[in-house]
mmCIF file of C-alpha atoms in Angstrom:
data_model
loop_
_atom_site.group_PDB
_atom_site.id
_atom_site.type_symbol
_atom_site.label_atom_id
_atom_site.label_comp_id
_atom_site.label_asym_id
_atom_site.label_seq_id
_atom_site.Cartn_x
_atom_site.Cartn_y
_atom_site.Cartn_z
ATOM 1 C CA UNK A 9 80.823 35.320 74.623
ATOM 2 C CA UNK A 10 83.328 32.460 74.754
ATOM 3 C CA UNK A 11 86.386 32.668 76.969
ATOM 4 C CA UNK A 12 89.815 33.013 75.443
ATOM 5 C CA UNK A 13 91.830 29.797 75.407
ATOM 6 C CA UNK A 14 94.866 31.518 76.930
ATOM 7 C CA UNK A 15 93.855 34.098 79.518
ATOM 8 C CA UNK A 16 96.162 37.023 80.200
ATOM 9 C CA UNK A 17 98.009 36.953 83.494
ATOM 10 C CA UNK A 18 98.710 39.771 85.928
ATOM 11 C CA UNK A 19 99.533 40.201 89.600
ATOM 12 C CA UNK A 20 96.523 42.361 90.462
ATOM 13 C CA UNK A 21 93.260 42.934 88.617
ATOM 14 C CA UNK A 22 91.364 46.128 89.518
ATOM 15 C CA UNK A 23 87.696 46.540 88.664
ATOM 16 C CA UNK A 24 86.984 50.277 88.453
ATOM 17 C CA UNK A 25 89.022 53.096 86.924
ATOM 18 C CA UNK A 26 87.930 55.936 89.156
ATOM 19 C CA UNK A 27 90.421 58.044 91.094
ATOM 20 C CA UNK A 28 91.017 55.394 93.832
ATOM 21 C CA UNK A 29 91.376 52.465 91.421
ATOM 22 C CA UNK A 30 93.756 54.325 89.126
ATOM 23 C CA UNK A 31 95.797 55.548 92.114
ATOM 24 C CA UNK A 32 96.217 51.966 93.325
ATOM 25 C CA UNK A 33 97.135 50.797 89.817
ATOM 26 C CA UNK A 34 99.842 53.458 89.417
ATOM 27 C CA UNK A 35 101.336 52.848 92.862
ATOM 28 C CA UNK A 36 101.554 49.129 92.071
ATOM 29 C CA UNK A 37 102.711 49.618 88.484
ATOM 30 C CA UNK A 38 105.523 51.935 89.565
ATOM 31 C CA UNK A 39 106.700 49.186 91.911
ATOM 32 C CA UNK A 40 106.958 46.713 89.035
ATOM 33 C CA UNK A 41 103.742 44.740 89.497
ATOM 34 C CA UNK A 42 101.648 43.742 86.500
ATOM 35 C CA UNK A 43 98.229 45.377 86.812
ATOM 36 C CA UNK A 44 95.052 45.243 84.728
ATOM 37 C CA UNK A 45 92.341 47.885 85.255
ATOM 38 C CA UNK A 46 88.873 47.491 83.733
ATOM 39 C CA UNK A 47 85.957 49.933 83.771
ATOM 40 C CA UNK A 48 82.480 49.632 82.294
ATOM 41 C CA UNK A 49 82.569 53.233 81.004
ATOM 42 C CA UNK A 50 84.985 54.862 78.547
ATOM 43 C CA UNK A 51 88.017 56.582 80.041
ATOM 44 C CA UNK A 52 88.318 60.389 79.904
ATOM 45 C CA UNK A 53 90.580 62.081 77.382
ATOM 46 C CA UNK A 54 93.372 64.525 78.169
ATOM 47 C CA UNK A 55 92.547 66.986 80.990
ATOM 48 C CA UNK A 56 92.610 70.013 78.667
ATOM 49 C CA UNK A 57 90.021 68.437 76.323
ATOM 50 C CA UNK A 58 87.298 67.875 78.926
ATOM 51 C CA UNK A 59 84.067 69.914 78.626
ATOM 52 C CA UNK A 60 83.027 72.361 81.384
ATOM 53 C CA UNK A 61 80.469 69.891 82.745
ATOM 54 C CA UNK A 62 83.320 67.500 83.584
ATOM 55 C CA UNK A 63 84.455 69.988 86.241
ATOM 56 C CA UNK A 64 81.069 70.022 87.988
ATOM 57 C CA UNK A 65 82.042 67.598 90.769
ATOM 58 C CA UNK A 66 85.038 68.553 92.872
ATOM 59 C CA UNK A 67 86.660 67.145 95.998
ATOM 60 C CA UNK A 68 88.631 68.770 98.776
ATOM 61 C CA UNK A 69 91.810 66.702 99.001
ATOM 62 C CA UNK A 70 93.428 67.092 102.400
ATOM 63 C CA UNK A 71 97.188 66.970 102.958
ATOM 64 C CA UNK A 72 97.287 63.202 103.468
ATOM 65 C CA UNK A 73 95.543 62.598 100.158
ATOM 66 C CA UNK A 74 97.710 65.155 98.346
ATOM 67 C CA UNK A 75 100.775 63.242 99.529
ATOM 68 C CA UNK A 76 99.354 59.972 98.184
ATOM 69 C CA UNK A 77 98.419 61.517 94.843
ATOM 70 C CA UNK A 78 101.824 63.188 94.513
ATOM 71 C CA UNK A 79 103.414 59.723 94.577
ATOM 72 C CA UNK A 80 101.553 58.813 91.372
ATOM 73 C CA UNK A 81 103.238 61.590 89.377
ATOM 74 C CA UNK A 82 99.817 62.717 88.092
ATOM 75 C CA UNK A 83 99.101 65.363 90.717
ATOM 76 C CA UNK A 84 101.613 67.867 89.328
ATOM 77 C CA UNK A 85 99.997 67.581 85.871
ATOM 78 C CA UNK A 86 96.655 68.952 87.088
ATOM 79 C CA UNK A 87 97.589 71.075 90.097
ATOM 80 C CA UNK A 88 96.869 74.348 88.282
ATOM 81 C CA UNK A 89 93.223 73.234 87.937
ATOM 82 C CA UNK A 90 92.796 73.192 91.723
ATOM 83 C CA UNK A 91 92.791 75.859 94.412
ATOM 84 C CA UNK A 92 94.350 75.746 97.883
ATOM 85 C CA UNK A 93 92.076 75.568 100.919
ATOM 86 C CA UNK A 94 93.505 77.964 103.495
ATOM 87 C CA UNK A 95 90.457 78.670 105.642
ATOM 88 C CA UNK A 96 87.168 76.980 106.498
ATOM 89 C CA UNK A 97 84.394 79.185 107.836
ATOM 90 C CA UNK A 98 81.377 77.550 109.474
ATOM 91 C CA UNK A 99 78.307 79.795 109.586
ATOM 92 C CA UNK A 100 75.412 78.478 111.638
ATOM 93 C CA UNK A 101 72.108 79.667 110.164
ATOM 94 C CA UNK A 102 69.603 77.654 112.197
ATOM 95 C CA UNK A 103 66.915 79.790 113.750
ATOM 96 C CA UNK A 104 67.470 80.196 117.490
ATOM 97 C CA UNK A 105 65.590 81.739 120.337
ATOM 98 C CA UNK A 106 67.999 84.680 120.183
ATOM 99 C CA UNK A 107 68.151 84.603 116.389
ATOM 100 C CA UNK A 108 71.908 85.291 116.551
ATOM 101 C CA UNK A 109 74.287 84.398 113.738
ATOM 102 C CA UNK A 110 77.442 82.449 114.507
ATOM 103 C CA UNK A 111 80.665 82.146 112.504
ATOM 104 C CA UNK A 112 83.706 80.049 113.403
ATOM 105 C CA UNK A 113 86.891 80.229 111.303
ATOM 106 C CA UNK A 114 89.515 77.500 111.000
ATOM 107 C CA UNK A 115 92.752 78.799 109.432
ATOM 108 C CA UNK A 116 95.638 76.641 108.252
ATOM 109 C CA UNK A 117 98.186 79.263 109.304
ATOM 110 C CA UNK A 118 97.064 78.831 112.921
ATOM 111 C CA UNK A 119 98.640 75.364 112.944
ATOM 112 C CA UNK A 120 101.699 76.382 110.946
ATOM 113 C CA UNK A 121 100.472 75.372 107.476
ATOM 114 C CA UNK A 122 100.022 77.308 104.260
ATOM 115 C CA UNK A 123 96.902 75.281 103.398
ATOM 116 C CA UNK A 124 94.739 72.388 104.555
ATOM 117 C CA UNK A 125 94.619 70.863 101.094
ATOM 118 C CA UNK A 126 93.433 71.495 97.536
ATOM 119 C CA UNK A 127 89.991 71.556 95.907
ATOM 120 C CA UNK A 128 90.180 69.764 92.551
ATOM 121 C CA UNK A 129 87.630 68.726 89.882
ATOM 122 C CA UNK A 130 87.341 64.935 90.131
ATOM 123 C CA UNK A 131 87.300 64.266 86.399
ATOM 124 C CA UNK A 132 90.330 66.498 85.766
ATOM 125 C CA UNK A 133 92.300 64.480 88.312
ATOM 126 C CA UNK A 134 90.999 61.217 86.864
ATOM 127 C CA UNK A 135 92.091 62.270 83.366
ATOM 128 C CA UNK A 136 95.584 63.069 84.685
ATOM 129 C CA UNK A 137 95.753 59.646 86.354
ATOM 130 C CA UNK A 138 94.703 57.925 83.105
ATOM 131 C CA UNK A 139 97.422 59.834 81.248
ATOM 132 C CA UNK A 140 100.015 58.744 83.807
ATOM 133 C CA UNK A 141 98.836 55.099 83.816
ATOM 134 C CA UNK A 142 99.167 54.897 80.031
ATOM 135 C CA UNK A 143 102.873 55.677 80.390
ATOM 136 C CA UNK A 144 103.526 52.656 82.636
ATOM 137 C CA UNK A 145 104.175 49.605 80.474
ATOM 138 C CA UNK A 146 103.004 47.014 83.007
ATOM 139 C CA UNK A 147 99.554 48.613 83.464
ATOM 140 C CA UNK A 148 96.815 47.442 81.084
ATOM 141 C CA UNK A 149 93.764 49.722 80.825
ATOM 142 C CA UNK A 150 90.543 48.132 79.552
ATOM 143 C CA UNK A 151 87.528 50.352 78.892
ATOM 144 C CA UNK A 152 84.730 50.119 78.195
ATOM 145 C CA UNK A 153 84.930 46.594 79.546
ATOM 146 C CA UNK A 154 82.404 45.592 82.202
ATOM 147 C CA UNK A 155 83.140 42.762 84.594
ATOM 148 C CA UNK A 156 81.076 39.644 83.939
ATOM 149 C CA UNK A 157 82.192 36.776 86.174
ATOM 150 C CA UNK A 158 84.937 35.814 88.620
ATOM 151 C CA UNK A 159 86.156 32.348 89.481
ATOM 152 C CA UNK A 160 88.214 31.921 92.635
ATOM 153 C CA UNK A 161 90.760 29.110 92.657
ATOM 154 C CA UNK A 162 93.385 28.039 95.179
ATOM 155 C CA UNK A 163 96.277 30.061 93.732
ATOM 156 C CA UNK A 164 94.542 32.665 91.579
ATOM 157 C CA UNK A 165 91.296 34.289 90.525
ATOM 158 C CA UNK A 166 90.003 34.343 86.935
ATOM 159 C CA UNK A 167 88.052 37.409 85.812
ATOM 160 C CA UNK A 168 85.883 37.326 82.703
ATOM 161 C CA UNK A 169 84.893 40.620 81.100
ATOM 162 C CA UNK A 170 81.800 41.291 79.028
ATOM 163 C CA UNK A 171 84.133 41.613 76.028
ATOM 164 C CA UNK A 172 85.088 37.953 76.433
ATOM 165 C CA UNK A 173 88.600 38.714 77.674
ATOM 166 C CA UNK A 174 89.796 36.682 80.641
ATOM 167 C CA UNK A 175 92.462 37.713 83.126
ATOM 168 C CA UNK A 176 94.028 35.652 85.861
ATOM 169 C CA UNK A 177 95.518 37.357 88.903
ATOM 170 C CA UNK A 178 96.688 36.638 92.406
ATOM 171 C CA UNK A 179 94.253 39.265 93.690
ATOM 172 C CA UNK A 180 91.126 40.983 92.379
ATOM 173 C CA UNK A 181 90.328 44.426 93.786
ATOM 174 C CA UNK A 182 86.852 45.938 93.730
ATOM 175 C CA UNK A 183 87.078 49.706 93.192
ATOM 176 C CA UNK A 184 83.975 49.816 91.011
ATOM 177 C CA UNK A 185 81.719 51.971 93.134
ATOM 178 C CA UNK A 186 78.623 51.567 95.250
ATOM 179 C CA UNK A 187 77.037 49.230 92.669
ATOM 180 C CA UNK A 188 80.159 47.048 92.570
ATOM 181 C CA UNK A 189 79.809 43.936 90.435
ATOM 182 C CA UNK A 190 82.963 42.470 91.934
ATOM 183 C CA UNK A 191 81.536 42.808 95.440
ATOM 184 C CA UNK A 192 78.307 41.196 94.276
ATOM 185 C CA UNK A 193 80.126 38.333 92.557
ATOM 186 C CA UNK A 194 82.229 37.795 95.689
ATOM 187 C CA UNK A 195 79.059 37.458 97.778
ATOM 188 C CA UNK A 196 79.789 40.351 100.151
ATOM 189 C CA UNK A 197 76.673 41.999 101.567
ATOM 190 C CA UNK A 198 76.233 45.780 101.332
ATOM 191 C CA UNK A 199 73.967 47.708 103.687
ATOM 192 C CA UNK A 200 72.436 51.030 102.609
ATOM 193 C CA UNK A 201 70.918 53.844 104.650
ATOM 194 C CA UNK A 202 68.903 56.647 103.029
ATOM 195 C CA UNK A 203 69.121 60.163 104.513
ATOM 196 C CA UNK A 204 66.142 61.532 102.554
ATOM 197 C CA UNK A 205 68.521 64.252 101.399
ATOM 198 C CA UNK A 206 70.062 65.136 98.067
ATOM 199 C CA UNK A 207 73.177 67.070 97.087
ATOM 200 C CA UNK A 208 73.146 69.691 94.349
ATOM 201 C CA UNK A 209 76.484 70.539 92.754
ATOM 202 C CA UNK A 210 77.592 73.148 90.247
ATOM 203 C CA UNK A 211 80.316 75.703 89.613
ATOM 204 C CA UNK A 212 79.630 79.405 89.882
ATOM 205 C CA UNK A 213 81.463 82.668 89.326
ATOM 206 C CA UNK A 214 81.443 85.531 91.829
ATOM 207 C CA UNK A 215 82.532 89.159 91.781
ATOM 208 C CA UNK A 216 84.473 89.093 95.055
ATOM 209 C CA UNK A 217 87.571 86.907 95.587
ATOM 210 C CA UNK A 218 87.059 83.830 97.752
ATOM 211 C CA UNK A 219 90.479 84.291 99.383
ATOM 212 C CA UNK A 220 90.927 80.494 99.331
ATOM 213 C CA UNK A 221 88.143 80.161 101.887
ATOM 214 C CA UNK A 222 85.497 77.471 101.995
ATOM 215 C CA UNK A 223 82.178 78.742 103.369
ATOM 216 C CA UNK A 224 80.023 76.115 105.082
ATOM 217 C CA UNK A 225 76.570 77.441 105.967
ATOM 218 C CA UNK A 226 74.581 75.202 108.307
ATOM 219 C CA UNK A 227 70.855 75.188 107.514
ATOM 220 C CA UNK A 228 68.073 72.864 108.722
ATOM 221 C CA UNK A 229 68.051 71.042 105.361
ATOM 222 C CA UNK A 230 71.792 70.364 105.460
ATOM 223 C CA UNK A 231 75.095 72.132 104.782
ATOM 224 C CA UNK A 232 75.428 74.651 101.961
ATOM 225 C CA UNK A 233 79.142 74.698 101.106
ATOM 226 C CA UNK A 234 81.169 76.783 98.669
ATOM 227 C CA UNK A 235 84.717 75.612 97.926
ATOM 228 C CA UNK A 236 87.315 77.713 96.074
ATOM 229 C CA UNK A 237 88.596 77.022 92.579
ATOM 230 C CA UNK A 238 91.095 79.079 90.521
ATOM 231 C CA UNK A 239 90.087 82.698 89.909
ATOM 232 C CA UNK A 240 86.750 84.062 91.072
ATOM 233 C CA UNK A 241 85.094 80.658 90.781
ATOM 234 C CA UNK A 242 83.863 78.235 93.428
ATOM 235 C CA UNK A 243 82.230 74.830 93.491
ATOM 236 C CA UNK A 244 78.992 74.305 95.365
ATOM 237 C CA UNK A 245 77.731 71.343 97.381
ATOM 238 C CA UNK A 246 74.206 72.191 98.508
ATOM 239 C CA UNK A 247 72.528 69.538 100.681
ATOM 240 C CA UNK A 248 68.759 69.719 101.060
ATOM 241 C CA UNK A 249 65.901 67.454 102.020
ATOM 242 C CA UNK A 250 64.777 65.372 99.057
ATOM 243 C CA UNK A 251 61.599 67.276 98.147
ATOM 244 C CA UNK A 252 63.283 70.655 98.554
ATOM 245 C CA UNK A 253 66.169 69.545 96.335
ATOM 246 C CA UNK A 254 63.701 68.449 93.650
ATOM 247 C CA UNK A 255 62.046 71.863 93.802
ATOM 248 C CA UNK A 256 65.403 73.620 93.440
ATOM 249 C CA UNK A 257 66.271 71.530 90.386
ATOM 250 C CA UNK A 258 63.006 72.602 88.741
ATOM 251 C CA UNK A 259 63.861 76.308 89.049
ATOM 252 C CA UNK A 260 64.724 78.284 85.960
ATOM 253 C CA UNK A 261 68.331 79.454 85.705
ATOM 254 C CA UNK A 262 67.545 83.007 86.837
ATOM 255 C CA UNK A 263 65.524 81.729 89.812
ATOM 256 C CA UNK A 264 68.241 79.280 90.859
ATOM 257 C CA UNK A 265 70.878 82.030 90.596
ATOM 258 C CA UNK A 266 68.774 84.359 92.729
ATOM 259 C CA UNK A 267 68.403 81.655 95.389
ATOM 260 C CA UNK A 268 72.138 80.998 95.285
ATOM 261 C CA UNK A 269 72.762 84.742 95.659
ATOM 262 C CA UNK A 270 70.570 84.867 98.752
ATOM 263 C CA UNK A 271 72.200 81.826 100.349
ATOM 264 C CA UNK A 272 75.723 83.205 99.955
ATOM 265 C CA UNK A 273 74.617 86.366 101.795
ATOM 266 C CA UNK A 274 76.686 88.590 99.517
ATOM 267 C CA UNK A 275 79.963 87.280 100.983
ATOM 268 C CA UNK A 276 81.166 86.454 97.461
ATOM 269 C CA UNK A 277 79.554 89.452 95.749
ATOM 270 C CA UNK A 278 77.342 88.924 92.713
ATOM 271 C CA UNK A 279 77.106 85.325 91.550
ATOM 272 C CA UNK A 280 76.445 83.682 88.168
ATOM 273 C CA UNK A 281 76.271 80.027 87.185
ATOM 274 C CA UNK A 282 79.277 78.544 85.381
ATOM 275 C CA UNK A 283 77.689 75.083 84.952
ATOM 276 C CA UNK A 284 74.158 73.752 85.248
ATOM 277 C CA UNK A 285 73.379 72.143 88.620
ATOM 278 C CA UNK A 286 73.238 68.390 88.978
ATOM 279 C CA UNK A 287 71.686 66.404 91.812
ATOM 280 C CA UNK A 288 71.993 62.984 93.414
ATOM 281 C CA UNK A 289 70.423 61.325 96.507
ATOM 282 C CA UNK A 290 72.538 60.978 99.645
ATOM 283 C CA UNK A 291 73.041 57.584 101.203
ATOM 284 C CA UNK A 292 75.448 55.869 103.552
ATOM 285 C CA UNK A 293 76.610 52.349 102.725
ATOM 286 C CA UNK A 294 78.960 49.791 104.211
ATOM 287 C CA UNK A 295 80.135 46.371 103.095
ATOM 288 C CA UNK A 296 79.895 43.638 105.728
ATOM 289 C CA UNK A 297 83.595 42.963 105.209
ATOM 290 C CA UNK A 298 86.412 44.235 103.017
ATOM 291 C CA UNK A 299 87.685 40.881 101.809
ATOM 292 C CA UNK A 300 86.743 37.475 100.441
ATOM 293 C CA UNK A 301 89.060 34.735 99.121
ATOM 294 C CA UNK A 302 91.462 36.518 96.705
ATOM 295 C CA UNK A 303 89.236 39.615 96.673
ATOM 296 C CA UNK A 304 89.683 43.004 98.364
ATOM 297 C CA UNK A 305 87.223 45.904 98.355
ATOM 298 C CA UNK A 306 88.119 49.585 98.553
ATOM 299 C CA UNK A 307 86.611 53.044 98.071
ATOM 300 C CA UNK A 308 82.863 53.178 97.359
ATOM 301 C CA UNK A 309 82.722 49.446 96.721
ATOM 302 C CA UNK A 310 83.403 49.179 100.462
ATOM 303 C CA UNK A 311 81.917 52.360 101.947
ATOM 304 C CA UNK A 312 79.838 55.389 100.952
ATOM 305 C CA UNK A 313 79.702 58.378 103.299
ATOM 306 C CA UNK A 314 77.521 61.445 103.673
ATOM 307 C CA UNK A 315 79.434 64.391 102.112
ATOM 308 C CA UNK A 316 79.534 66.204 105.486
ATOM 309 C CA UNK A 317 83.206 67.029 106.110
ATOM 310 C CA UNK A 318 84.426 65.934 102.654
ATOM 311 C CA UNK A 319 85.584 62.575 103.984
ATOM 312 C CA UNK A 320 84.634 60.103 101.229
ATOM 313 C CA UNK A 321 87.301 60.323 98.523
ATOM 314 C CA UNK A 322 90.021 61.051 101.069
ATOM 315 C CA UNK A 323 89.071 57.850 102.901
ATOM 316 C CA UNK A 324 89.137 55.945 99.597
ATOM 317 C CA UNK A 325 92.662 57.135 98.811
ATOM 318 C CA UNK A 326 93.826 55.878 102.203
ATOM 319 C CA UNK A 327 92.354 52.487 101.234
ATOM 320 C CA UNK A 328 94.445 52.575 98.051
ATOM 321 C CA UNK A 329 97.647 53.565 99.866
ATOM 322 C CA UNK A 330 97.235 50.897 102.566
ATOM 323 C CA UNK A 331 96.475 48.116 100.075
ATOM 324 C CA UNK A 332 99.349 49.171 97.803
ATOM 325 C CA UNK A 333 101.792 49.083 100.703
ATOM 326 C CA UNK A 334 100.767 45.553 101.678
ATOM 327 C CA UNK A 335 100.851 44.220 98.106
ATOM 328 C CA UNK A 336 104.232 45.784 97.319
ATOM 329 C CA UNK A 337 105.702 44.420 100.551
ATOM 330 C CA UNK A 338 104.395 40.931 99.753
ATOM 331 C CA UNK A 339 105.827 41.034 96.227
ATOM 332 C CA UNK A 340 109.231 42.194 97.471
ATOM 333 C CA UNK A 341 109.343 39.320 99.958
ATOM 334 C CA UNK A 342 108.253 36.793 97.340
ATOM 335 C CA UNK A 343 104.907 36.227 99.058
ATOM 336 C CA UNK A 344 101.442 35.756 97.583
ATOM 337 C CA UNK A 345 99.699 39.182 97.212
ATOM 338 C CA UNK A 346 96.315 37.451 97.339
ATOM 339 C CA UNK A 347 96.928 35.371 100.435
ATOM 340 C CA UNK A 348 94.540 35.170 103.371
ATOM 341 C CA UNK A 349 97.273 36.625 105.584
ATOM 342 C CA UNK A 350 97.582 39.764 103.456
ATOM 343 C CA UNK A 351 93.809 40.193 103.184
ATOM 344 C CA UNK A 352 93.405 39.847 106.950
ATOM 345 C CA UNK A 353 96.072 42.528 107.461
ATOM 346 C CA UNK A 354 94.258 44.850 105.064
ATOM 347 C CA UNK A 355 90.952 44.328 106.865
ATOM 348 C CA UNK A 356 92.538 45.118 110.238
ATOM 349 C CA UNK A 357 94.488 48.108 108.900
ATOM 350 C CA UNK A 358 91.412 49.850 107.493
ATOM 351 C CA UNK A 359 88.694 48.881 109.974
ATOM 352 C CA UNK A 360 89.048 51.650 112.579
ATOM 353 C CA UNK A 361 89.537 54.452 110.044
ATOM 354 C CA UNK A 362 86.526 53.412 107.969
ATOM 355 C CA UNK A 363 84.212 52.807 110.917
ATOM 356 C CA UNK A 364 85.288 55.989 112.684
ATOM 357 C CA UNK A 365 84.743 58.203 109.632
ATOM 358 C CA UNK A 366 81.465 56.508 108.727
ATOM 359 C CA UNK A 367 79.927 56.870 112.159
ATOM 360 C CA UNK A 368 81.385 60.358 112.605
ATOM 361 C CA UNK A 369 79.919 61.761 109.390
ATOM 362 C CA UNK A 370 76.600 60.047 110.091
ATOM 363 C CA UNK A 371 76.423 61.627 113.554
ATOM 364 C CA UNK A 372 77.308 65.095 112.223
ATOM 365 C CA UNK A 373 74.784 64.830 109.392
ATOM 366 C CA UNK A 374 72.000 63.877 111.800
ATOM 367 C CA UNK A 375 72.944 66.512 114.368
ATOM 368 C CA UNK A 376 72.950 69.256 111.747
ATOM 369 C CA UNK A 377 69.387 68.645 110.566
ATOM 370 C CA UNK A 378 67.880 68.402 114.044
ATOM 371 C CA UNK A 379 65.902 71.603 114.324
ATOM 372 C CA UNK A 380 64.600 71.523 117.888
ATOM 373 C CA UNK A 381 65.812 74.219 120.319
ATOM 374 C CA UNK A 382 67.822 71.860 122.541
ATOM 375 C CA UNK A 383 69.755 70.467 119.563
ATOM 376 C CA UNK A 384 70.361 73.982 118.247
ATOM 377 C CA UNK A 385 71.656 75.186 121.600
ATOM 378 C CA UNK A 386 73.935 72.162 121.981
ATOM 379 C CA UNK A 387 75.314 72.549 118.465
ATOM 380 C CA UNK A 388 76.037 76.251 118.900
ATOM 381 C CA UNK A 389 77.518 75.765 122.359
ATOM 382 C CA UNK A 390 79.894 73.213 120.862
ATOM 383 C CA UNK A 391 80.966 75.596 118.097
ATOM 384 C CA UNK A 392 81.515 78.396 120.595
ATOM 385 C CA UNK A 393 83.616 76.116 122.806
ATOM 386 C CA UNK A 394 85.792 75.116 119.869
ATOM 387 C CA UNK A 395 86.219 78.741 118.858
ATOM 388 C CA UNK A 396 87.179 79.873 122.348
ATOM 389 C CA UNK A 397 89.579 77.033 123.258
ATOM 390 C CA UNK A 398 92.457 76.976 120.773
ATOM 391 C CA UNK A 399 94.036 73.621 121.812
ATOM 392 C CA UNK A 400 90.728 71.910 120.974
ATOM 393 C CA UNK A 401 90.423 73.865 117.734
ATOM 394 C CA UNK A 402 93.983 72.943 116.720
ATOM 395 C CA UNK A 403 93.367 69.271 117.515
ATOM 396 C CA UNK A 404 90.262 69.245 115.304
ATOM 397 C CA UNK A 405 92.164 70.894 112.437
ATOM 398 C CA UNK A 406 95.056 68.425 112.679
ATOM 399 C CA UNK A 407 92.664 65.481 112.832
ATOM 400 C CA UNK A 408 90.910 66.786 109.721
ATOM 401 C CA UNK A 409 94.167 66.866 107.746
ATOM 402 C CA UNK A 410 94.084 63.069 107.548
ATOM 403 C CA UNK A 411 90.736 63.326 105.745
#
């Protein structure tokens, strides 16, 4: 399709209208910058119009992320759809020579907090962010509108969409996921590691209250985690080895429910499915670098983590906050928001956080599935040490709040 003769201009073009991309757009738009956001898929409607399946994927947003999202003005619009996370219970269920069960509780009140964060359906939050972005005059939302080409020039970048629309901007931001077209067009390599695991997710009802507690059972195939939602409902993230996950997905509803009942050990009473389970393979990915001339990567365009510890989306929101701060500062000082200086600062600002979380979750994921006696003993000894030495336990909880 031919390019428009007069392309539209903006300060920042964002490819990808997921939660991180929309958060960045709103933070910039509220500061007076002109922002265009394009996504290949249609945008969600109002939060109260979404079907039950849209609530199937949830994320545990820790305090740092809640603070970032609150700045967008969208968080308050969907807060009633989430549930506070006040306690995390880790239950080790690996077979041991003594065959003893182990439970370690982390409670927010022990470090002077009412809650660690909030568990929220991703698509509900995304719909609230879309609603907020539509109210900001200097944000242009384009969807469905897939990215086609980018052309980097000395003072700007030109982005051509599959619709034929062309936008020029000082900076193009890739927030378009693990299969990022912007990253590909910018020539940034992306390395992928397969865990031979898959994650099953669904929502389920239960007869006993969850008491705002997340239960994380550690099994040889991976963590089996229930996370509270409003009422007697929880979300499930069930990690299993690939073949075992495939077998679980082939179960009839009654068989799957019975297996879920057994895994929860009756701690939540009788269970019943609220949504059908979905499944996706688990991988870890990392871009070779976060920037190229007039291009910045963030969120899953830059990094994909194992779900162990619920780090991924929280890490992505810190990308958005850091990039927004640098761009807004540059604009206020009359500087170029797409300059090499700004991009270098962004790369340095995010490097340690991204690398630390990526390697940390990878190490935990590998340690958890090691089923030999020495690994089991070491893992359980570590949990017992944490449980018995409060200063260490408190440090771990405070460190996790940045997630």
